[in-house]
Amino acid sequence: MSNRNTSNPLWNADLEPTTTAQRTWTATHYAALWVSMAVSVPAYMLASGLMSEGMNWWQAVLTVFLGNLIVLVPMVLVGHAGAKHGIPYPVLARSAFGVRGAQLPAILRAIVACGWFGIQTWLGGQAIYTILNVITGNALQGSALPLLGISGGQLFCFLLFWALHIYFITKGTDSIRWMETAAAPLLLLSGIALVWWAYAKAGGFGPMLSAPSQFADGGKRAGQFWLVFWPSLTAMVGYWATLALNIPDFTRFARSQRDQALGQAIGLPVPMGLLALVAVLVTSATVVIYGEAIWDPVVLTGKMGGISVVLALIALIIATITTNLAANVVSPAYDFSNLAPSKISFKMGGYITAAIGLAMFPWKILETTKGYIFTWLIGYGALLGPVAGIMLVDYFVIRKTELDHDALFDAKGIYSYRSGWNWRAVVALVVGVLPNLPGFLGAAGFITGIAPLFETLYTYAWFVGLGISAVVYFVLMRMSPPVVTMTPVR
């Protein structure tokens, strides 16, 4: 690459295209990556949260599976660019948004990842909190601190788990490779053990699966199934909306297109569906055992008691930290590095991610299933769906999958759009986000009295945003094309 030099403000070694020697990932690697990311506490809470909203077991499992089947499509399509050109997401975004404008979608995605980093860190900290209370006879329990809303013991464990992430960011994510290998099997075994415990305590699968849907005739929410299903499906798609954008960060190491596509097809929908099945079986059993649906597995294991709790939570801690580093540190670290490549390294980007995640009070997001599924997941899906629509149209329709590698790192090249920003992409992004904004503000409780039209649009937020932005971007690029819209691979 002619633009490979330390004086180029758009380049650093972490952002440049991968070499042939670096492209060693096979379909097995991608399937394993997805299993390690899918088998996690937040993913478990998707299906269990749907049950607490009134679905029965098969409705919840089907909703999770369908959502992951849908999001697999943009995942593979966006991943194509990484496998073909060897570039990470923030560099790919330069093609549509401009070499400077790409900072906008990169930061939007990075902030969401910081939120996820905080959520995972909070859950891991809660696991440590539960273990220490089991060992010490609840010595860490105490009243909530002012403003924070959590106890001093919870805050200590959260910060302890956060500091563990800082250690691995400092050492480099390769230092945890051995743990990544063990994490998914450990959590799978824990899931099986949890189902066996639920089976024994609830008196078999019959009572576990007998809980009727609250949407059936005579139920608490009779006739309201579709009102819950559609936003829930959107939330399931939104769960992986971040990875659907930055999947090139991983597919840039693919040996071939077949490897990235097949590996993702095997590793994403099926493991998520199986984890959903585990979640609904156990959550159904909690209704029989405790008289209420307990959707948080950390809270559930705390109720179980005994040494098995400690072992299960240790497995959960290991799996959580590996998932968090892979899904919520790698990508935002690239995104923050893209802000100032010559000054912000990948490692510094990781530190920034951890700092913002700490400041986002992640426990507030998880206080209720409504806050987690219908505000957090759908809300950021409304933000990231438009970015996906713009990038897909730009890469497949405008560029025909061809990119000029040198120009992606050239402040005066064809992707500079003269000012460094492609105003067409920015307009398409804003137009795609705006229709979902009233619905989000209503769901988050900032405003009341939302018009039914905006409530309906928010129900399909990710789809609406993606579709509108894709169409607007295509029209603007055709009506007012930049100087060059097709370039060869170099």
Coordinates of C-alpha atoms in Angstrom, one line a residue:
M1 CA 0.0 0.0 0.0
S2 CA 1.4 3.4 -1.0
N3 CA -0.3 5.1 1.9
R4 CA 1.3 2.9 4.6
N5 CA 3.3 5.3 6.7
T6 CA 3.2 6.6 10.2
S7 CA 2.7 10.2 9.0
N8 CA -0.6 9.3 7.4
P9 CA -3.4 10.3 9.8
L10 CA -5.8 7.8 8.3
W11 CA -3.5 4.8 8.7
N12 CA -2.1 2.5 11.4
A13 CA -1.0 -1.1 11.4
D14 CA -4.3 -2.3 13.0
L15 CA -6.4 -0.8 10.3
E16 CA -4.6 -1.8 7.1
P17 CA -5.8 -4.7 5.0
T18 CA -4.8 -8.2 6.1
T19 CA -2.2 -10.1 4.1
T20 CA -2.8 -13.5 2.6
A21 CA -0.7 -15.0 5.4
Q22 CA -3.0 -13.5 8.0
R23 CA -6.1 -15.0 6.4
T24 CA -6.2 -18.4 8.2
W25 CA -9.7 -18.6 9.8
T26 CA -11.8 -21.5 8.6
A27 CA -15.5 -22.2 8.9
T28 CA -14.8 -24.0 12.1
H29 CA -13.2 -21.0 13.6
Y30 CA -16.2 -18.8 12.8
A31 CA -18.6 -21.4 14.1
A32 CA -16.6 -21.6 17.3
L33 CA -16.5 -17.8 17.6
W34 CA -20.2 -17.5 17.3
V35 CA -20.8 -20.3 19.9
S36 CA -18.5 -18.6 22.3
M37 CA -20.4 -15.2 21.8
A38 CA -23.9 -16.7 21.6
V39 CA -23.6 -18.7 24.8
S40 CA -23.8 -15.8 27.2
V41 CA -25.9 -14.5 30.0
P42 CA -27.5 -11.6 28.0
A43 CA -28.4 -14.1 25.2
Y44 CA -30.0 -16.4 27.8
M45 CA -32.0 -13.4 29.1
L46 CA -33.5 -12.8 25.7
A47 CA -35.8 -15.9 25.8
S48 CA -36.3 -15.8 29.5
G49 CA -37.3 -12.2 29.3
L50 CA -39.9 -13.0 26.6
M51 CA -41.4 -15.5 28.9
S52 CA -41.7 -12.9 31.6
E53 CA -43.5 -10.8 29.1
G54 CA -46.1 -13.5 28.6
M55 CA -44.9 -15.9 25.9
N56 CA -45.0 -19.7 26.4
W57 CA -41.8 -21.8 25.8
W58 CA -42.2 -22.4 22.1
Q59 CA -43.2 -18.9 21.3
A60 CA -40.1 -17.5 23.0
V61 CA -37.8 -20.0 21.3
L62 CA -39.3 -19.4 17.9
T63 CA -39.0 -15.7 18.3
V64 CA -35.3 -15.9 19.2
F65 CA -34.5 -18.3 16.4
L66 CA -36.3 -16.3 13.7
G67 CA -34.6 -13.1 14.8
N68 CA -31.2 -14.7 14.5
L69 CA -32.1 -16.3 11.1
I70 CA -33.0 -12.8 9.8
V71 CA -29.9 -11.0 11.1
L72 CA -27.7 -13.8 9.6
V73 CA -28.4 -12.3 6.2
P74 CA -26.8 -8.8 6.7
M75 CA -24.1 -10.6 8.8
V76 CA -22.9 -12.7 5.9
L77 CA -23.4 -9.8 3.4
V78 CA -21.4 -7.2 5.3
G79 CA -18.9 -10.0 6.2
H80 CA -18.2 -10.4 2.4
A81 CA -16.3 -7.1 2.4
G82 CA -14.1 -8.1 5.2
A83 CA -13.3 -11.5 3.6
K84 CA -12.6 -9.9 0.1
H85 CA -10.7 -6.8 1.1
G86 CA -9.3 -7.7 4.5
I87 CA -10.4 -4.4 6.1
P88 CA -12.2 -3.7 9.4
Y89 CA -15.6 -2.0 9.7
P90 CA -14.4 1.6 10.3
V91 CA -12.3 1.4 7.1
L92 CA -15.1 -0.2 5.1
A93 CA -17.4 2.7 6.3
R94 CA -15.1 5.2 4.6
S95 CA -16.4 4.0 1.2
A96 CA -20.0 5.2 1.9
F97 CA -19.4 8.0 4.5
G98 CA -16.1 9.4 3.4
V99 CA -12.6 9.0 4.9
R100 CA -13.6 11.5 7.7
G101 CA -17.4 10.9 7.7
A102 CA -16.7 7.2 8.6
Q103 CA -16.0 8.4 12.1
L104 CA -19.8 9.0 12.6
P105 CA -21.0 5.4 12.1
A106 CA -17.9 4.1 13.8
I107 CA -18.6 6.1 16.9
L108 CA -22.3 5.2 16.9
R109 CA -21.4 1.6 16.8
A110 CA -18.7 2.0 19.4
I111 CA -20.9 3.7 22.0
V112 CA -23.4 0.9 21.7
A113 CA -20.6 -1.6 22.2
C114 CA -19.5 0.4 25.3
G115 CA -23.0 -0.1 26.6
W116 CA -22.8 -3.9 26.0
F117 CA -19.3 -3.9 27.6
G118 CA -20.9 -2.4 30.7
I119 CA -23.8 -4.8 30.7
Q120 CA -21.5 -7.9 30.5
T121 CA -19.2 -6.5 33.1
W122 CA -22.1 -5.9 35.5
L123 CA -23.3 -9.4 35.0
G124 CA -19.9 -10.8 35.7
G125 CA -19.5 -8.6 38.7
Q126 CA -22.9 -9.9 40.0
A127 CA -21.6 -13.4 39.6
I128 CA -18.6 -12.6 41.8
Y129 CA -20.9 -10.8 44.2
T130 CA -23.1 -13.9 44.5
I131 CA -20.1 -16.2 45.0
L132 CA -18.6 -14.0 47.8
N133 CA -21.9 -13.9 49.6
V134 CA -22.3 -17.7 49.4
I135 CA -18.8 -18.1 50.9
T136 CA -19.1 -15.3 53.5
G137 CA -22.7 -15.8 54.6
N138 CA -24.0 -12.7 52.8
A139 CA -21.3 -10.4 54.2
L140 CA -21.4 -8.1 51.2
Q141 CA -25.1 -7.4 51.3
G142 CA -26.0 -3.8 52.2
S143 CA -28.3 -0.9 51.4
A144 CA -28.2 0.9 48.1
L145 CA -25.8 3.8 47.7
P146 CA -27.2 7.2 46.9
L147 CA -27.6 8.0 43.2
L148 CA -26.1 4.7 42.1
G149 CA -28.9 2.5 43.3
I150 CA -26.6 -0.5 44.1
S151 CA -24.9 -1.5 47.3
G152 CA -21.2 -1.0 48.1
G153 CA -20.6 -4.7 47.7
Q154 CA -22.1 -4.8 44.3
L155 CA -20.1 -1.8 43.2
F156 CA -16.9 -3.4 44.5
C157 CA -17.5 -6.6 42.6
F158 CA -18.4 -4.7 39.5
L159 CA -15.2 -2.7 39.7
L160 CA -13.2 -5.8 40.4
F161 CA -14.5 -7.5 37.3
W162 CA -13.9 -4.3 35.3
A163 CA -10.3 -4.2 36.4
L164 CA -9.9 -7.8 35.2
H165 CA -10.9 -6.7 31.8
I166 CA -8.3 -3.9 31.9
Y167 CA -5.6 -6.5 32.7
F168 CA -6.4 -8.5 29.6
I169 CA -6.7 -5.4 27.4
T170 CA -3.2 -4.4 28.6
K171 CA -1.8 -7.9 28.0
G172 CA -3.6 -8.2 24.7
T173 CA -6.6 -10.3 23.8
D174 CA -4.4 -13.2 22.7
S175 CA -3.5 -13.7 26.3
I176 CA -6.9 -15.1 26.9
R177 CA -7.0 -17.5 24.0
W178 CA -6.9 -20.6 26.1
M179 CA -9.8 -19.3 28.1
E180 CA -11.9 -18.7 25.0
T181 CA -11.4 -22.3 24.0
A182 CA -12.7 -23.5 27.3
A183 CA -15.5 -20.9 27.8
A184 CA -18.2 -22.2 25.5
P185 CA -18.0 -25.9 26.6
L186 CA -18.0 -24.8 30.2
L187 CA -21.1 -22.7 29.8
L188 CA -22.8 -25.4 27.7
L189 CA -22.2 -27.9 30.5
S190 CA -23.5 -25.4 33.0
G191 CA -26.6 -25.0 30.8
I192 CA -27.2 -28.8 30.8
A193 CA -26.6 -28.9 34.5
L194 CA -29.1 -26.1 35.0
V195 CA -31.8 -27.9 32.9
W196 CA -31.2 -31.1 34.9
W197 CA -31.6 -29.2 38.2
A198 CA -34.8 -27.6 36.9
Y199 CA -36.1 -31.0 35.7
A200 CA -35.5 -32.6 39.1
K201 CA -36.9 -29.7 41.1
A202 CA -40.0 -29.1 38.9
G203 CA -40.9 -32.7 38.7
G204 CA -40.2 -33.4 35.0
F205 CA -40.6 -31.6 31.7
G206 CA -44.4 -31.7 31.9
P207 CA -44.8 -29.0 34.6
M208 CA -41.9 -27.1 33.0
L209 CA -43.6 -26.8 29.6
S210 CA -47.2 -26.6 30.8
A211 CA -47.2 -22.9 31.5
P212 CA -49.7 -21.4 29.1
S213 CA -49.1 -18.3 27.1
Q214 CA -50.6 -15.2 28.8
F215 CA -51.9 -14.2 25.3
A216 CA -54.3 -17.2 25.1
D217 CA -58.0 -16.8 25.8
G218 CA -58.5 -16.1 29.5
G219 CA -54.9 -15.1 30.0
K220 CA -53.7 -11.8 31.5
R221 CA -52.8 -10.4 28.1
A222 CA -55.4 -12.2 25.9
G223 CA -55.3 -11.2 22.3
Q224 CA -52.1 -9.2 22.6
F225 CA -49.6 -11.7 21.2
W226 CA -48.7 -9.8 18.0
L227 CA -48.3 -6.5 19.9
V228 CA -45.5 -8.2 21.8
F229 CA -44.2 -10.5 19.1
W230 CA -43.2 -7.9 16.5
P231 CA -41.2 -5.6 18.8
S232 CA -39.7 -8.7 20.3
L233 CA -38.6 -10.0 16.9
T234 CA -37.1 -6.6 16.2
A235 CA -35.3 -6.7 19.5
M236 CA -33.9 -10.2 18.6
V237 CA -32.5 -8.8 15.4
G238 CA -31.2 -5.7 17.3
Y239 CA -29.3 -7.9 19.7
W240 CA -26.7 -8.6 17.0
A241 CA -27.1 -5.3 15.1
T242 CA -23.7 -4.3 16.4
L243 CA -22.0 -7.4 15.1
A244 CA -23.9 -7.1 11.8
L245 CA -22.0 -3.9 11.2
N246 CA -18.5 -4.8 12.4
I247 CA -18.4 -8.4 11.4
P248 CA -15.6 -7.4 8.9
D249 CA -13.4 -7.0 11.9
F250 CA -13.5 -10.8 12.1
T251 CA -14.1 -11.9 8.5
R252 CA -11.0 -9.9 7.3
F253 CA -9.1 -13.0 8.6
A254 CA -11.2 -15.5 6.6
R255 CA -9.5 -18.0 4.3
S256 CA -12.4 -17.7 1.9
Q257 CA -15.9 -16.4 1.5
R258 CA -17.3 -19.9 1.9
D259 CA -15.5 -20.2 5.3
Q260 CA -17.0 -17.0 6.7
A261 CA -20.5 -17.7 5.3
L262 CA -20.7 -21.3 6.3
G263 CA -19.2 -20.8 9.7
Q264 CA -21.6 -18.0 10.5
A265 CA -24.6 -20.0 9.2
I266 CA -23.7 -22.9 11.5
G267 CA -22.6 -20.9 14.5
L268 CA -25.3 -18.2 14.9
P269 CA -29.0 -19.3 14.6
V270 CA -28.7 -22.9 16.0
P271 CA -26.7 -22.2 19.2
M272 CA -28.9 -19.2 19.9
G273 CA -32.0 -21.3 19.4
L274 CA -30.6 -24.0 21.7
L275 CA -29.7 -21.5 24.4
A276 CA -33.2 -20.1 24.1
L277 CA -34.6 -23.5 24.8
V278 CA -32.4 -23.9 27.9
A279 CA -33.5 -20.5 29.1
V280 CA -37.3 -21.2 28.6
L281 CA -37.0 -24.6 30.2
V282 CA -35.3 -23.2 33.3
T283 CA -37.5 -20.1 33.5
S284 CA -40.6 -22.2 33.2
A285 CA -39.3 -24.3 36.1
T286 CA -38.7 -21.3 38.3
V287 CA -42.5 -20.5 38.1
V288 CA -43.2 -24.0 39.4
I289 CA -40.4 -24.0 42.0
Y290 CA -40.5 -20.4 43.3
G291 CA -43.8 -19.1 42.1
E292 CA -42.3 -16.5 39.8
A293 CA -40.4 -16.3 36.5
I294 CA -36.8 -15.6 37.3
W295 CA -35.2 -14.4 34.0
D296 CA -31.7 -13.5 35.3
P297 CA -29.6 -16.7 35.7
V298 CA -27.2 -15.0 38.2
V299 CA -30.2 -14.2 40.5
L300 CA -31.4 -17.8 40.0
T301 CA -28.1 -19.5 40.9
G302 CA -28.0 -17.3 44.0
K303 CA -31.3 -18.8 45.1
M304 CA -30.2 -22.4 44.5
G305 CA -27.4 -22.4 47.2
G306 CA -24.6 -24.9 47.7
I307 CA -21.2 -25.5 46.2
S308 CA -22.8 -26.0 42.7
V309 CA -23.6 -22.3 42.7
V310 CA -19.9 -21.4 43.0
L311 CA -18.9 -23.8 40.3
A312 CA -21.6 -22.6 37.9
L313 CA -20.8 -18.9 38.5
I314 CA -17.1 -19.5 38.0
A315 CA -17.9 -20.9 34.6
L316 CA -20.2 -18.0 33.9
I317 CA -17.5 -15.5 34.9
I318 CA -15.0 -17.1 32.5
A319 CA -17.5 -17.2 29.6
T320 CA -18.6 -13.6 30.3
I321 CA -15.1 -12.2 30.1
T322 CA -14.2 -14.0 26.9
T323 CA -17.4 -13.0 25.2
N324 CA -17.0 -9.4 26.4
L325 CA -13.5 -9.1 25.0
A326 CA -14.4 -10.7 21.7
A327 CA -17.7 -8.9 21.1
N328 CA -17.4 -5.6 23.0
V329 CA -13.7 -4.7 23.1
V330 CA -12.2 -5.7 19.7
S331 CA -14.7 -3.7 17.5
P332 CA -15.0 -0.4 19.5
A333 CA -11.2 -0.5 19.9
Y334 CA -10.9 -0.4 16.1
D335 CA -13.6 2.3 16.0
F336 CA -11.9 4.6 18.5
S337 CA -8.6 4.0 16.8
N338 CA -10.2 5.2 13.5
L339 CA -10.8 8.6 15.1
A340 CA -7.1 9.3 15.2
P341 CA -5.2 6.3 13.8
S342 CA -1.7 7.9 14.4
K343 CA -2.5 8.7 18.1
I344 CA -5.0 6.0 19.3
S345 CA -3.8 2.4 19.1
F346 CA -6.0 -0.6 19.4
K347 CA -5.0 -1.0 23.1
M348 CA -5.9 2.7 23.8
G349 CA -9.2 2.1 22.1
G350 CA -9.8 -0.7 24.5
Y351 CA -9.1 1.5 27.5
I352 CA -11.6 4.1 26.1
T353 CA -14.2 1.4 25.7
A354 CA -13.8 0.2 29.3
A355 CA -14.0 3.8 30.6
I356 CA -17.2 4.6 28.8
G357 CA -18.8 1.3 29.7
L358 CA -18.0 2.0 33.4
A359 CA -19.8 5.4 33.2
M360 CA -23.0 4.1 31.6
F361 CA -24.5 2.6 34.8
P362 CA -25.3 -0.7 33.0
W363 CA -27.4 -2.0 35.9
K364 CA -30.0 0.6 35.1
I365 CA -30.6 -1.0 31.6
L366 CA -31.2 -4.5 33.2
E367 CA -33.6 -3.4 35.9
T368 CA -36.6 -4.6 33.9
T369 CA -37.2 -6.7 30.8
K370 CA -39.0 -3.7 29.3
G371 CA -35.8 -1.6 29.7
Y372 CA -33.6 -4.4 28.3
I373 CA -35.6 -5.7 25.4
F374 CA -38.0 -2.9 24.3
T375 CA -35.8 0.2 25.1
W376 CA -32.2 -0.9 24.9
L377 CA -32.3 -3.5 22.1
I378 CA -34.9 -1.9 19.8
G379 CA -33.5 1.6 20.6
Y380 CA -30.0 1.0 19.3
G381 CA -31.3 -1.2 16.5
A382 CA -33.1 1.9 15.3
L383 CA -29.8 3.7 15.3
L384 CA -27.7 1.0 13.6
G385 CA -30.2 -0.4 11.1
P386 CA -29.8 2.7 8.9
V387 CA -26.0 2.4 8.9
A388 CA -26.3 -1.2 7.7
G389 CA -28.7 -0.2 4.9
I390 CA -26.3 2.5 3.7
M391 CA -23.3 0.2 3.7
L392 CA -25.0 -2.7 2.0
V393 CA -26.3 -0.4 -0.9
D394 CA -22.9 1.3 -1.2
Y395 CA -20.9 -2.0 -1.3
F396 CA -23.1 -4.2 -3.4
V397 CA -25.0 -1.7 -5.6
I398 CA -22.8 1.3 -6.0
R399 CA -19.4 -0.3 -5.8
K400 CA -20.3 -3.8 -7.1
T401 CA -18.0 -5.1 -4.2
E402 CA -15.0 -3.4 -5.7
L403 CA -12.9 -1.0 -3.5
D404 CA -9.7 0.9 -4.0
H405 CA -7.5 0.0 -1.0
D406 CA -5.1 2.9 -1.4
A407 CA -8.0 5.4 -1.6
L408 CA -9.5 4.2 1.6
F409 CA -6.4 5.7 3.3
D410 CA -6.1 8.8 1.2
A411 CA -7.4 12.1 2.5
K412 CA -7.6 13.4 -1.1
G413 CA -8.7 10.2 -2.8
I414 CA -12.1 9.2 -4.3
Y415 CA -13.5 8.4 -0.9
S416 CA -12.8 11.8 0.4
Y417 CA -15.8 13.3 -1.4
R418 CA -13.7 16.5 -1.5
S419 CA -14.6 17.4 2.1
G420 CA -13.9 14.0 3.7
W421 CA -17.6 13.5 4.2
N422 CA -20.2 12.0 1.9
W423 CA -23.2 14.2 2.7
R424 CA -25.5 11.7 0.9
A425 CA -24.8 9.0 3.5
V426 CA -25.3 11.5 6.4
V427 CA -28.6 12.6 5.0
A428 CA -29.7 9.0 4.5
L429 CA -28.7 8.2 8.1
V430 CA -30.7 11.1 9.6
V431 CA -33.7 10.3 7.5
G432 CA -33.6 6.7 8.5
V433 CA -33.3 7.4 12.2
L434 CA -35.9 10.2 12.6
P435 CA -39.1 8.1 12.1
N436 CA -38.1 5.9 15.0
L437 CA -37.1 8.7 17.3
P438 CA -40.6 9.5 18.8
G439 CA -41.2 5.8 19.5
F440 CA -37.9 5.5 21.3
L441 CA -38.5 8.6 23.4
G442 CA -41.8 7.2 24.3
A443 CA -40.5 3.7 25.2
A444 CA -37.7 5.3 27.3
G445 CA -40.3 7.4 29.2
F446 CA -39.0 10.7 28.0
I447 CA -42.3 11.8 26.4
T448 CA -45.9 10.6 26.5
G449 CA -48.8 10.6 24.1
I450 CA -47.0 9.1 21.1
A451 CA -49.1 8.9 17.9
P452 CA -50.0 5.4 17.0
L453 CA -48.1 5.7 13.7
F454 CA -44.8 6.3 15.5
E455 CA -45.5 3.5 18.0
T456 CA -46.0 1.1 15.1
L457 CA -42.9 2.3 13.2
Y458 CA -40.8 1.8 16.4
T459 CA -42.1 -1.8 16.6
Y460 CA -40.2 -2.5 13.4
A461 CA -37.4 0.0 14.1
W462 CA -34.4 -1.9 12.7
F463 CA -36.2 -2.9 9.5
V464 CA -37.7 0.6 9.0
G465 CA -34.4 2.4 9.5
L466 CA -32.5 0.0 7.2
G467 CA -35.1 0.2 4.4
I468 CA -35.5 4.0 4.5
S469 CA -31.8 4.7 4.6
A470 CA -31.0 2.2 1.9
V471 CA -33.5 3.8 -0.5
V472 CA -32.6 7.4 0.3
Y473 CA -28.9 6.7 -0.1
F474 CA -29.4 4.9 -3.4
V475 CA -31.5 7.8 -4.8
L476 CA -29.1 10.5 -3.6
M477 CA -26.1 8.7 -5.1
R478 CA -27.9 8.4 -8.4
M479 CA -29.3 11.9 -8.5
S480 CA -26.0 13.5 -7.3
P481 CA -23.2 11.0 -7.9
P482 CA -19.7 11.8 -6.7
V483 CA -16.9 12.1 -9.3
V484 CA -16.1 8.3 -9.1
T485 CA -18.5 5.6 -7.9
M486 CA -16.7 2.5 -9.3
T487 CA -13.1 1.7 -8.6
P488 CA -11.0 -1.4 -9.0
V489 CA -9.4 -3.4 -6.2
R490 CA -5.7 -2.4 -5.8

